[in-house]
Amino acid sequence: PDARTELCCLPGAERGAADEMPFFVHFNALCDARNPALYKYPFMRLIMTPPLEIENLLPYSMQLCVIDKTAGRKWISALDRGAVAAVHAVQPAHLVLLTIRIPDAGFERCDGSIIETSDDDEYPVDDTITVIDRHDISLALRLHRMDVSGSGGRCRRISIYAPYVMVNRSGLKLFYSSKGFFKGVSAVAGQNLQQNAPRNADDVAPSRQANEDAQPLMFSFGSYDLKNRALVRVAGSEWSRPLSFDALGSAAEVVIPASNKLADTHLGIQIEPGRGRYSHTRVVTFTSRYVIKNTTGLALQYRSVYNSESASIIRDGERQPMHTLLRARRRLLTIACAASDSNGRLKADIQGARWSAPFSMDDVGRGYVRMPTSAFEEVLVKIDVVLEGACLFVILQREDRYWPYVIENLTSIDITVWQIAESKHGESSQAAAAGGYAAAGQGSPVRRAATLPASSAATAERKYTVKAGETLDYAWDVPTATNKLLVVSAQGATRKVSLQEIGEQRPFVYGRPPLPPTTSAGRRSMALAQQRAIAECTMNIEVVAAGPRQVLRLTGYTPEHSLYMPPVAGSSGIVGPRVSRTSTTQTSATQ
């Protein structure tokens, strides 16, 4: 029990004892006590470990200084991020201090911490180490203690890590503040501000290189409290609502109000734990909330529906973030073909462009809009809204094969269809505010609108005529409508149809034929004649799925094949679903 477990190598006299420090190595013997040969032969493993190890789990390299106050020795070294330094100049039973510097992050001073002690009551071991930046703002880093593997619990590894690491991938200059439960708003240490820029500058954002925007920022609240919150803002804006960094695995939106109260900056925030040995650190990533990607093969211009003053140009294959949006209940976007000036350069032309119908950037999934390319032609644009982390990618693609809906008129009369307008939420007015767009006719995904008058192109309800025996490729005129219903009109009668209800729907009675003359044939013959007369002015409605699209099939009503009963005497239309004529009474088999 009294055997020494460490070895001290003293410096040689020829090398200068004053400049060299002793070199301490810890020994630990591992053996299998169940092996009977252990008492005859020294079957054991001898493990040599340093008395102390310092691990850098920060996103930056640092310079450290370890001071053995008991022996009066000082050890200085540099440590890269993720590296481990073995300290052989100290002894575990002594009073050992640690100070660090992080020049790359702007922390040049440190208060120092006790990492080893000889008396826990008088000099307790610290679990934090505080560094100070050039603006005298403190950052409390954490110290994690663990035993060195194979040392028998006598040697320690001290891991230095930041409680939170914030990564800005939005492309904007962000400013941060912290807010404790028992104190007000305080500045965050380590923010890369220019020397001449004040910390509370609201009008001018310091310029930085693009590669500096993704540099991590170490952050801490100073003390652990579930009610601690952080705030973020951009240049020319107010502070965001208080944010909590304790919801691991969450991805949400951060809305930063502008100073003029008219627009907001939208960012995405994702909180994840570090991987592997960095699991003690929580990584907070700020990204753009909306990213527009153009793969249509055309140069486009896009803008918010509520913005009638400016638009942005996006070329084919480009990807652009959209940060600032005017305040509105919904985030609606509209697109158009980009215009060109006299020199052939692309420019934004809001008044002269033919804008598409608005679509929502928050509706994750697939949608379609018709985008006019000229006064009489339009193309179908497929919109895929994909959520990756806290970022919504709005991918614009040109659809060259299938329209989402097909209307087949297999009846003997012409019909007119249009999307029902929603006046309650103002969707029709939003569509009209997006700008006039050409009306659609028949044909492939590039269609002509010669069958419709030009005045109907800018109206809220765009009506389409489908002649008998023809089909119409269709996409919603107002994709942002809450309840998407199609109106079918024939001979003055109308019927609302839902294209989402797959299957046969209630037949549509579009006329009132004259009653058959009264004869002596009997009541049953009159009922059959009335049923045949009503069937001639009734069409069957069926919605079927045909590959990637849905087909609205309108056919003549045949009572023998329909799922709905024909009318009875005294009725003016289809009375309801057909019921089985088989008795439901269970009978026993005849013996």
Coordinates of C-alpha atoms in Angstrom, one line a residue:
P1 CA 0.0 0.0 0.0
D2 CA 2.9 2.4 0.6
A3 CA 4.5 1.7 -2.7
R4 CA 5.1 4.8 -4.9
T5 CA 3.1 4.8 -8.1
E6 CA 4.9 7.6 -9.9
L7 CA 8.3 8.1 -11.3
C8 CA 10.2 11.4 -11.4
C9 CA 12.9 12.0 -14.0
L10 CA 15.2 14.9 -12.9
P11 CA 16.9 17.0 -15.5
G12 CA 20.6 16.4 -16.1
A13 CA 23.3 18.8 -14.9
E14 CA 24.8 19.1 -18.4
R15 CA 21.5 20.4 -19.9
G16 CA 20.9 23.1 -17.3
A17 CA 18.8 22.2 -14.3
A18 CA 17.5 25.7 -13.9
D19 CA 15.7 25.6 -17.3
E20 CA 14.3 22.1 -17.1
M21 CA 11.5 20.8 -15.0
P22 CA 11.1 17.3 -13.5
F23 CA 9.2 14.8 -15.7
F24 CA 6.6 12.8 -13.7
V25 CA 5.1 9.5 -15.0
H26 CA 2.4 7.6 -13.2
F27 CA 2.5 3.7 -13.1
N28 CA -0.4 1.4 -12.7
A29 CA -0.2 -2.4 -12.6
L30 CA -3.1 -4.4 -14.0
C31 CA -3.3 -8.2 -13.4
D32 CA -5.9 -11.0 -13.4
A33 CA -6.3 -12.1 -9.7
R34 CA -8.1 -15.2 -10.9
N35 CA -5.0 -16.6 -12.6
P36 CA -3.2 -18.9 -10.1
A37 CA 0.1 -18.5 -11.9
L38 CA 0.1 -14.8 -10.9
Y39 CA 1.7 -15.7 -7.5
K40 CA 4.6 -17.5 -9.3
Y41 CA 5.2 -15.3 -12.3
P42 CA 4.7 -11.5 -12.7
F43 CA 1.8 -11.8 -15.2
M44 CA 0.7 -8.2 -15.3
R45 CA 0.5 -5.1 -17.5
L46 CA 2.3 -2.0 -16.5
I47 CA 0.5 1.1 -17.8
M48 CA 2.3 4.5 -17.8
T49 CA 0.1 7.6 -17.9
P50 CA 0.8 11.4 -17.4
P51 CA -0.4 12.8 -14.1
L52 CA -2.7 15.3 -15.9
E53 CA -4.2 15.6 -19.3
I54 CA -5.8 18.7 -20.8
E55 CA -8.3 18.2 -23.7
N56 CA -9.4 21.1 -26.0
L57 CA -13.1 20.6 -27.0
L58 CA -13.4 24.2 -28.2
P59 CA -13.9 25.1 -31.8
Y60 CA -10.6 27.1 -31.7
S61 CA -7.0 26.5 -30.8
M62 CA -5.8 27.8 -27.5
Q63 CA -2.7 28.6 -25.5
L64 CA -2.7 27.2 -21.9
C65 CA -0.6 27.6 -18.8
V66 CA -0.6 25.1 -16.0
I67 CA 0.9 26.3 -12.7
D68 CA 1.8 24.0 -9.8
K69 CA 1.5 26.3 -6.9
T70 CA 2.8 23.8 -4.4
A71 CA 6.1 23.1 -6.2
G72 CA 6.3 26.5 -7.9
R73 CA 6.5 25.1 -11.5
K74 CA 4.8 26.6 -14.6
W75 CA 4.1 24.7 -17.9
I76 CA 3.1 26.5 -21.1
S77 CA 2.0 25.0 -24.3
A78 CA -0.3 25.4 -27.3
L79 CA -3.2 23.1 -28.0
D80 CA -5.1 22.6 -31.2
R81 CA -8.8 22.1 -31.2
G82 CA -9.7 18.5 -30.5
A83 CA -6.2 17.7 -29.2
V84 CA -5.1 16.3 -25.9
A85 CA -2.0 17.6 -24.1
A86 CA -0.1 15.4 -21.6
V87 CA 1.2 17.5 -18.6
H88 CA 4.2 15.8 -16.9
A89 CA 5.3 18.8 -14.8
V90 CA 2.7 18.5 -12.0
Q91 CA 1.7 16.1 -9.4
P92 CA -1.9 15.1 -8.6
A93 CA -1.7 15.9 -4.9
H94 CA -0.6 19.5 -5.4
L95 CA -2.5 22.7 -5.9
V96 CA -2.7 23.2 -9.7
L97 CA -4.0 26.2 -11.5
L98 CA -5.0 26.6 -15.2
T99 CA -5.2 29.7 -17.4
I100 CA -5.9 29.8 -21.1
R101 CA -5.9 32.2 -24.0
I102 CA -7.9 31.9 -27.3
P103 CA -6.5 34.5 -29.7
D104 CA -8.5 33.4 -32.7
A105 CA -11.7 34.1 -30.9
G106 CA -10.6 37.4 -29.3
F107 CA -10.1 36.2 -25.8
E108 CA -6.7 37.4 -24.5
R109 CA -7.3 37.2 -20.7
C110 CA -8.3 34.6 -18.3
D111 CA -9.2 34.6 -14.6
G112 CA -7.7 31.1 -14.0
S113 CA -9.2 28.1 -12.3
I114 CA -8.2 25.4 -9.8
I115 CA -8.1 22.0 -11.4
E116 CA -6.2 20.1 -8.7
T117 CA -6.1 20.7 -5.0
S118 CA -4.5 19.3 -1.9
D119 CA -7.3 20.6 0.4
D120 CA -10.9 20.5 -0.9
D121 CA -12.2 22.6 2.0
E122 CA -9.9 25.5 1.5
Y123 CA -9.3 25.3 -2.2
P124 CA -12.2 23.6 -3.9
V125 CA -11.9 22.5 -7.5
D126 CA -13.6 24.8 -10.1
D127 CA -16.0 23.5 -12.8
T128 CA -15.7 26.6 -14.9
I129 CA -13.0 28.8 -16.4
T130 CA -13.7 32.4 -17.4
V131 CA -12.1 34.1 -20.4
I132 CA -12.4 37.8 -21.2
D133 CA -12.5 39.5 -24.6
R134 CA -11.2 42.9 -25.6
H135 CA -14.5 44.6 -24.6
D136 CA -14.2 43.2 -21.0
I137 CA -17.1 40.8 -21.6
S138 CA -16.7 37.5 -19.8
L139 CA -17.4 34.0 -21.2
A140 CA -17.7 31.1 -18.8
L141 CA -16.4 27.9 -20.2
R142 CA -17.0 24.5 -18.6
L143 CA -14.5 22.0 -17.2
H144 CA -15.3 18.3 -17.3
R145 CA -13.2 16.0 -15.1
M146 CA -12.7 12.3 -15.7
D147 CA -10.2 9.7 -14.8
V148 CA -7.5 8.9 -17.2
S149 CA -8.0 5.4 -18.6
G150 CA -5.7 2.8 -17.0
S151 CA -4.5 5.2 -14.2
G152 CA -6.5 3.5 -11.4
G153 CA -8.4 6.7 -10.6
R154 CA -5.2 8.6 -9.6
C155 CA -4.8 10.8 -12.7
R156 CA -7.3 13.2 -14.2
R157 CA -8.3 14.5 -17.7
I158 CA -9.7 18.0 -17.8
S159 CA -11.8 18.7 -20.8
I160 CA -12.5 22.4 -21.7
Y161 CA -15.7 22.9 -23.6
A162 CA -18.3 25.7 -24.3
P163 CA -21.9 25.1 -23.2
Y164 CA -23.2 26.5 -26.5
V165 CA -21.6 27.0 -29.9
M166 CA -23.6 29.2 -32.3
V167 CA -22.9 28.9 -36.1
N168 CA -24.3 31.6 -38.4
R169 CA -25.0 30.2 -41.9
S170 CA -27.6 32.8 -42.9
G171 CA -25.2 35.1 -44.7
L172 CA -26.3 38.0 -42.5
K173 CA -24.4 39.8 -39.7
L174 CA -26.1 38.7 -36.5
F175 CA -25.8 40.3 -33.0
Y176 CA -26.5 38.3 -29.9
S177 CA -27.5 39.1 -26.3
S178 CA -28.3 37.0 -23.3
K179 CA -31.1 37.5 -20.8
G180 CA -31.1 35.9 -17.4
F181 CA -34.1 35.4 -15.1
F182 CA -32.7 37.6 -12.3
K183 CA -30.8 40.1 -14.5
G184 CA -31.4 42.1 -17.6
V185 CA -30.1 41.9 -21.1
S186 CA -26.3 41.6 -21.3
A187 CA -23.9 41.5 -24.2
V188 CA -22.3 38.3 -25.5
A189 CA -18.6 37.9 -25.5
G190 CA -16.5 37.2 -28.6
Q191 CA -18.6 38.8 -31.2
N192 CA -16.5 39.8 -34.2
L193 CA -17.1 43.5 -34.2
Q194 CA -14.8 46.1 -35.8
Q195 CA -12.6 48.1 -33.5
N196 CA -14.4 51.3 -34.4
A197 CA -17.9 50.0 -34.3
P198 CA -19.9 50.4 -31.1
R199 CA -21.4 47.3 -29.5
N200 CA -25.0 48.7 -29.8
A201 CA -24.8 49.9 -33.3
D202 CA -28.2 49.7 -35.0
D203 CA -27.6 51.3 -38.4
V204 CA -24.4 49.9 -39.8
A205 CA -23.3 46.2 -39.8
P206 CA -19.6 45.6 -39.8
S207 CA -18.4 44.0 -43.0
R208 CA -16.8 40.5 -42.9
Q209 CA -15.6 38.0 -45.3
A210 CA -17.9 35.2 -46.5
N211 CA -15.9 32.6 -44.7
E212 CA -16.1 34.4 -41.4
D213 CA -19.9 34.2 -41.3
A214 CA -19.7 30.5 -40.6
Q215 CA -17.2 30.8 -37.8
P216 CA -18.6 29.4 -34.6
L217 CA -19.3 31.7 -31.6
M218 CA -18.8 30.3 -28.1
F219 CA -21.7 31.2 -25.8
S220 CA -22.7 30.7 -22.2
F221 CA -25.3 32.2 -19.8
G222 CA -22.9 32.3 -16.9
S223 CA -25.1 30.2 -14.7
Y224 CA -27.4 27.3 -15.4
D225 CA -31.1 28.2 -15.3
L226 CA -34.0 26.8 -17.4
K227 CA -35.3 30.3 -17.7
N228 CA -32.2 31.7 -19.4
R229 CA -32.9 33.1 -22.8
A230 CA -31.0 34.6 -25.7
L231 CA -31.9 37.3 -28.2
V232 CA -30.7 37.9 -31.8
R233 CA -31.0 40.8 -34.2
V234 CA -29.6 42.0 -37.5
A235 CA -28.5 45.5 -38.6
G236 CA -31.5 47.9 -38.6
S237 CA -33.8 45.7 -36.6
E238 CA -35.1 45.1 -33.1
W239 CA -34.3 42.2 -30.9
S240 CA -36.1 39.0 -31.5
R241 CA -38.3 37.3 -29.0
P242 CA -36.4 35.4 -26.2
L243 CA -35.0 32.1 -27.4
S244 CA -34.4 29.0 -25.4
F245 CA -31.4 26.8 -26.3
D246 CA -32.4 23.9 -24.1
A247 CA -34.8 22.2 -26.6
L248 CA -32.4 19.6 -28.1
G249 CA -33.4 18.4 -31.5
S250 CA -35.7 21.3 -32.3
A251 CA -35.9 23.3 -35.5
A252 CA -38.0 26.4 -35.6
E253 CA -38.3 29.8 -37.1
V254 CA -36.9 33.1 -35.7
V255 CA -38.8 36.3 -36.7
I256 CA -36.8 39.5 -36.2
P257 CA -39.0 42.6 -36.5
A258 CA -37.6 45.5 -38.4
S259 CA -37.3 49.0 -36.8
N260 CA -40.0 50.4 -39.1
K261 CA -42.5 47.7 -38.0
L262 CA -43.4 47.0 -41.6
A263 CA -41.2 44.0 -42.4
D264 CA -39.6 41.0 -40.6
T265 CA -36.4 39.1 -41.1
H266 CA -37.0 35.3 -41.1
L267 CA -34.3 32.9 -40.0
G268 CA -34.2 29.3 -39.1
I269 CA -32.7 28.0 -35.8
Q270 CA -31.7 24.4 -35.1
I271 CA -30.4 23.1 -31.8
E272 CA -28.5 19.8 -31.8
P273 CA -26.1 18.1 -29.3
G274 CA -22.5 17.7 -30.3
R275 CA -21.4 14.3 -31.6
G276 CA -19.1 11.9 -29.9
R277 CA -16.9 13.5 -27.3
Y278 CA -18.4 16.9 -28.1
S279 CA -21.8 15.8 -26.6
H280 CA -21.5 18.3 -23.7
T281 CA -21.8 21.2 -26.2
R282 CA -25.1 22.2 -27.8
V283 CA -24.7 23.5 -31.4
V284 CA -27.1 26.3 -32.3
T285 CA -27.2 26.8 -36.1
F286 CA -28.8 29.9 -37.7
T287 CA -29.8 29.5 -41.3
S288 CA -31.9 31.2 -43.9
R289 CA -35.6 30.3 -43.4
Y290 CA -36.4 30.4 -47.1
V291 CA -34.2 29.5 -50.0
I292 CA -35.4 29.8 -53.6
K293 CA -33.8 27.4 -56.1
N294 CA -34.5 27.8 -59.9
T295 CA -34.3 24.8 -62.1
T296 CA -36.9 25.8 -64.7
G297 CA -34.4 26.5 -67.5
L298 CA -35.6 30.1 -67.5
A299 CA -34.4 33.3 -65.9
L300 CA -37.1 34.3 -63.4
Q301 CA -38.0 37.2 -61.1
Y302 CA -39.8 36.7 -57.9
R303 CA -41.3 38.8 -55.1
S304 CA -43.7 38.7 -52.2
V305 CA -47.3 39.2 -53.2
Y306 CA -47.6 42.2 -50.9
N307 CA -44.4 43.8 -52.3
S308 CA -45.3 45.9 -55.3
E309 CA -42.1 47.9 -55.4
S310 CA -39.2 45.5 -55.9
A311 CA -38.4 42.0 -57.2
S312 CA -35.4 39.8 -57.3
I313 CA -33.8 38.1 -60.3
I314 CA -32.7 34.5 -60.1
R315 CA -31.1 32.7 -63.1
D316 CA -31.4 29.1 -64.0
G317 CA -29.5 26.9 -61.6
E318 CA -29.1 29.6 -59.0
R319 CA -30.1 29.4 -55.3
Q320 CA -30.9 32.5 -53.3
P321 CA -32.0 33.1 -49.8
M322 CA -35.0 35.2 -49.0
H323 CA -34.7 36.9 -45.7
T324 CA -36.9 40.0 -45.5
L325 CA -40.7 39.8 -46.0
L326 CA -43.4 42.3 -45.4
R327 CA -45.6 41.5 -42.5
A328 CA -48.6 39.5 -43.5
R329 CA -50.7 36.6 -42.3
R330 CA -49.3 34.3 -44.9
R331 CA -46.0 34.2 -46.8
L332 CA -47.0 34.2 -50.4
L333 CA -44.7 34.3 -53.4
T334 CA -45.3 35.0 -57.1
I335 CA -43.0 34.4 -60.0
A336 CA -42.6 35.7 -63.6
C337 CA -40.2 35.6 -66.5
A338 CA -37.3 38.0 -66.1
A339 CA -37.2 41.0 -68.4
S340 CA -34.2 42.3 -70.4
D341 CA -33.0 45.8 -71.1
S342 CA -31.7 47.1 -74.4
N343 CA -28.2 45.6 -73.7
G344 CA -29.6 42.1 -73.0
R345 CA -29.0 42.2 -69.3
L346 CA -31.7 40.8 -67.0
K347 CA -33.8 43.3 -65.0
A348 CA -36.8 43.3 -62.7
D349 CA -40.0 44.7 -64.3
I350 CA -42.9 44.6 -61.9
Q351 CA -45.5 46.5 -63.8
G352 CA -44.8 45.0 -67.2
A353 CA -44.4 41.4 -66.1
R354 CA -47.2 38.7 -66.2
W355 CA -47.1 37.3 -62.7
S356 CA -48.2 33.8 -61.8
A357 CA -50.8 33.0 -59.1
P358 CA -49.4 33.3 -55.6
F359 CA -48.3 30.2 -53.7
S360 CA -47.4 29.7 -50.1
M361 CA -43.7 29.1 -49.1
D362 CA -44.8 27.4 -45.8
D363 CA -46.8 24.6 -47.3
V364 CA -44.4 21.6 -47.3
G365 CA -45.1 19.4 -50.3
R366 CA -45.7 19.7 -54.0
G367 CA -47.8 22.3 -55.8
Y368 CA -48.3 23.7 -59.3
V369 CA -48.7 27.2 -60.7
R370 CA -49.1 28.4 -64.3
M371 CA -46.6 31.0 -65.3
P372 CA -47.3 33.1 -68.4
T373 CA -44.4 33.3 -70.9
S374 CA -46.2 35.6 -73.3
A375 CA -49.7 37.1 -73.8
F376 CA -51.1 33.8 -75.0
E377 CA -48.8 31.1 -73.7
E378 CA -48.0 29.8 -70.3
V379 CA -45.9 27.0 -68.8
L380 CA -46.6 24.8 -65.8
V381 CA -44.1 25.2 -62.9
K382 CA -43.9 22.5 -60.3
I383 CA -43.1 23.8 -56.8
D384 CA -41.5 21.5 -54.2
V385 CA -41.2 22.9 -50.7
V386 CA -38.7 20.8 -48.8
L387 CA -37.9 21.2 -45.1
E388 CA -34.3 20.4 -44.2
G389 CA -33.5 21.2 -40.6
A390 CA -34.9 24.7 -40.1
C391 CA -34.6 25.8 -43.7
L392 CA -37.5 25.6 -46.3
F393 CA -36.2 25.1 -49.8
V394 CA -38.6 26.3 -52.5
I395 CA -37.5 24.4 -55.6
L396 CA -39.0 25.6 -58.9
Q397 CA -39.1 23.1 -61.8
R398 CA -40.7 23.1 -65.1
E399 CA -43.2 20.4 -65.6
D400 CA -43.1 19.1 -69.2
R401 CA -45.2 15.9 -69.0
Y402 CA -48.2 15.8 -66.7
W403 CA -50.6 18.4 -65.3
P404 CA -51.9 17.6 -61.8
Y405 CA -55.6 17.3 -63.0
V406 CA -57.4 16.3 -66.1
I407 CA -61.0 17.0 -66.8
E408 CA -62.6 14.6 -69.3
N409 CA -66.0 15.6 -70.7
L410 CA -67.5 12.3 -72.1
T411 CA -71.0 13.7 -72.2
S412 CA -73.0 15.1 -75.1
I413 CA -73.0 18.7 -73.9
D414 CA -70.4 21.4 -73.4
I415 CA -69.5 22.3 -69.8
T416 CA -67.8 25.2 -68.1
V417 CA -65.5 24.7 -65.0
W418 CA -63.8 27.2 -62.7
Q419 CA -62.4 27.2 -59.2
I420 CA -64.7 28.6 -56.6
A421 CA -63.7 31.9 -55.2
E422 CA -63.1 32.5 -51.5
S423 CA -64.2 35.9 -50.4
K424 CA -64.0 35.2 -46.7
H425 CA -60.2 35.2 -46.5
G426 CA -59.5 37.4 -49.5
E427 CA -57.8 34.8 -51.6
S428 CA -59.2 36.1 -54.8
S429 CA -58.0 39.6 -54.1
Q430 CA -54.6 38.3 -53.4
A431 CA -54.6 36.5 -56.7
A432 CA -55.6 39.7 -58.5
A433 CA -52.9 41.6 -56.7
A434 CA -50.3 39.3 -58.0
G435 CA -50.8 40.7 -61.5
G436 CA -52.7 39.7 -64.6
Y437 CA -51.9 36.3 -66.1
A438 CA -53.0 34.6 -69.3
A439 CA -56.0 32.3 -69.3
A440 CA -55.5 28.6 -70.0
G441 CA -56.9 26.6 -72.7
Q442 CA -56.2 23.0 -73.9
G443 CA -53.1 21.1 -74.9
S444 CA -49.7 20.2 -73.4
P445 CA -48.0 21.8 -70.5
V446 CA -47.3 24.8 -72.8
R447 CA -50.8 25.9 -73.6
R448 CA -52.6 28.7 -75.6
A449 CA -55.5 30.7 -74.4
A450 CA -57.2 31.5 -77.7
T451 CA -60.5 30.0 -76.5
L452 CA -61.0 32.6 -73.7
P453 CA -61.5 36.4 -73.9
A454 CA -58.6 38.5 -72.8
S455 CA -60.6 40.3 -70.2
S456 CA -61.2 37.1 -68.2
A457 CA -57.5 36.6 -67.6
A458 CA -57.4 39.2 -64.8
T459 CA -60.6 38.2 -63.1
A460 CA -60.8 36.3 -59.9
E461 CA -62.6 33.3 -61.4
R462 CA -61.1 32.0 -64.6
K463 CA -63.6 30.0 -66.5
Y464 CA -62.7 27.2 -68.9
T465 CA -65.0 25.7 -71.5
V466 CA -64.7 22.0 -72.2
K467 CA -66.6 20.8 -75.2
A468 CA -68.3 17.5 -75.5
G469 CA -65.8 14.7 -76.0
E470 CA -62.7 16.8 -75.2
T471 CA -60.3 16.9 -72.2
L472 CA -58.7 19.8 -70.3
D473 CA -55.4 19.8 -68.5
Y474 CA -55.9 21.7 -65.3
A475 CA -54.1 23.2 -62.3
W476 CA -55.6 25.3 -59.5
D477 CA -56.0 29.0 -60.4
V478 CA -55.6 29.9 -56.7
P479 CA -53.2 27.4 -55.1
T480 CA -53.4 29.2 -51.7
A481 CA -57.2 28.6 -51.3
T482 CA -58.1 26.9 -48.1
N483 CA -60.9 24.8 -49.6
K484 CA -60.2 23.9 -53.2
L485 CA -63.4 23.2 -55.0
L486 CA -64.2 23.0 -58.7
V487 CA -67.5 24.3 -60.0
V488 CA -69.0 22.4 -63.0
S489 CA -71.7 24.3 -64.9
A490 CA -74.0 22.9 -67.6
Q491 CA -77.0 24.5 -69.1
G492 CA -77.2 27.1 -66.3
A493 CA -76.9 24.6 -63.4
T494 CA -73.8 24.4 -61.2
R495 CA -72.3 21.8 -59.0
K496 CA -69.3 21.9 -56.6
V497 CA -66.9 19.0 -57.0
S498 CA -63.9 18.1 -54.8
L499 CA -61.0 16.7 -56.7
Q500 CA -59.6 15.2 -53.6
E501 CA -62.5 12.7 -53.1
I502 CA -61.4 9.7 -55.1
G503 CA -64.3 7.6 -56.4
E504 CA -67.8 8.1 -57.7
Q505 CA -69.7 11.1 -56.4
R506 CA -73.3 12.0 -56.4
P507 CA -74.6 12.5 -60.0
F508 CA -75.2 16.0 -61.3
V509 CA -78.7 16.8 -62.5
Y510 CA -78.3 19.9 -64.7
G511 CA -81.8 20.1 -66.2
R512 CA -85.5 19.6 -65.5
P513 CA -87.2 17.7 -68.3
P514 CA -91.0 18.1 -68.8
L515 CA -93.0 15.4 -67.1
P516 CA -94.4 12.7 -69.3
P517 CA -98.1 13.0 -70.2
T518 CA -100.6 11.2 -68.0
T519 CA -101.8 8.0 -69.6
S520 CA -103.7 4.9 -68.5
A521 CA -100.5 2.8 -68.5
G522 CA -100.3 3.0 -64.8
R523 CA -98.2 4.6 -62.1
R524 CA -95.2 2.3 -62.6
S525 CA -94.9 3.1 -66.3
M526 CA -95.1 6.9 -65.5
A527 CA -92.3 6.5 -63.0
L528 CA -90.0 4.7 -65.5
A529 CA -90.7 7.3 -68.1
Q530 CA -89.8 10.0 -65.6
Q531 CA -86.6 8.2 -64.6
R532 CA -85.5 8.0 -68.3
A533 CA -86.2 11.7 -68.8
I534 CA -84.2 12.8 -65.8
A535 CA -81.3 10.4 -66.7
E536 CA -81.0 12.3 -70.1
C537 CA -80.1 15.5 -68.2
T538 CA -77.9 13.9 -65.6
M539 CA -74.2 13.3 -65.7
N540 CA -72.1 10.9 -63.6
I541 CA -69.1 12.4 -61.7
E542 CA -66.1 10.3 -60.9
V543 CA -62.6 11.1 -59.7
V544 CA -59.9 8.5 -60.5
A545 CA -56.2 8.4 -60.0
A546 CA -54.2 7.9 -63.2
G547 CA -50.6 7.7 -62.4
P548 CA -49.2 11.0 -61.0
R549 CA -52.4 13.0 -61.7
Q550 CA -56.1 12.9 -60.9
V551 CA -58.8 12.7 -63.5
L552 CA -62.3 14.2 -63.2
R553 CA -64.4 12.0 -65.5
L554 CA -67.8 13.3 -66.5
T555 CA -70.0 10.7 -68.3
G556 CA -73.7 10.1 -69.0
Y557 CA -75.8 8.8 -66.2
T558 CA -76.8 5.2 -66.5
P559 CA -79.0 3.9 -63.7
E560 CA -78.0 0.3 -64.3
H561 CA -74.3 1.0 -63.6
S562 CA -74.4 3.9 -61.2
L563 CA -73.9 3.5 -57.5
Y564 CA -76.7 5.9 -56.8
M565 CA -80.4 5.1 -57.1
P566 CA -82.5 6.5 -59.9
P567 CA -85.3 8.9 -58.8
V568 CA -88.7 7.6 -57.6
A569 CA -92.1 9.0 -58.4
G570 CA -92.5 12.5 -57.0
S571 CA -88.8 13.2 -56.7
S572 CA -87.0 15.8 -58.8
G573 CA -83.4 14.3 -58.8
I574 CA -81.1 11.5 -57.5
V575 CA -82.5 10.4 -54.2
G576 CA -79.4 8.8 -52.6
P577 CA -77.0 5.8 -52.7
R578 CA -78.3 2.6 -54.0
V579 CA -79.1 0.0 -51.3
S580 CA -79.1 -3.8 -51.6
R581 CA -82.4 -5.4 -52.5
T582 CA -81.3 -8.6 -50.7
S583 CA -83.1 -9.2 -47.4
T584 CA -80.9 -8.8 -44.3
T585 CA -83.0 -11.4 -42.4
Q586 CA -81.0 -14.5 -41.7
T587 CA -82.9 -17.7 -42.7
S588 CA -82.0 -21.3 -41.9
A589 CA -81.2 -23.7 -44.7
T590 CA -83.9 -26.2 -45.7
Q591 CA -83.3 -29.6 -44.4

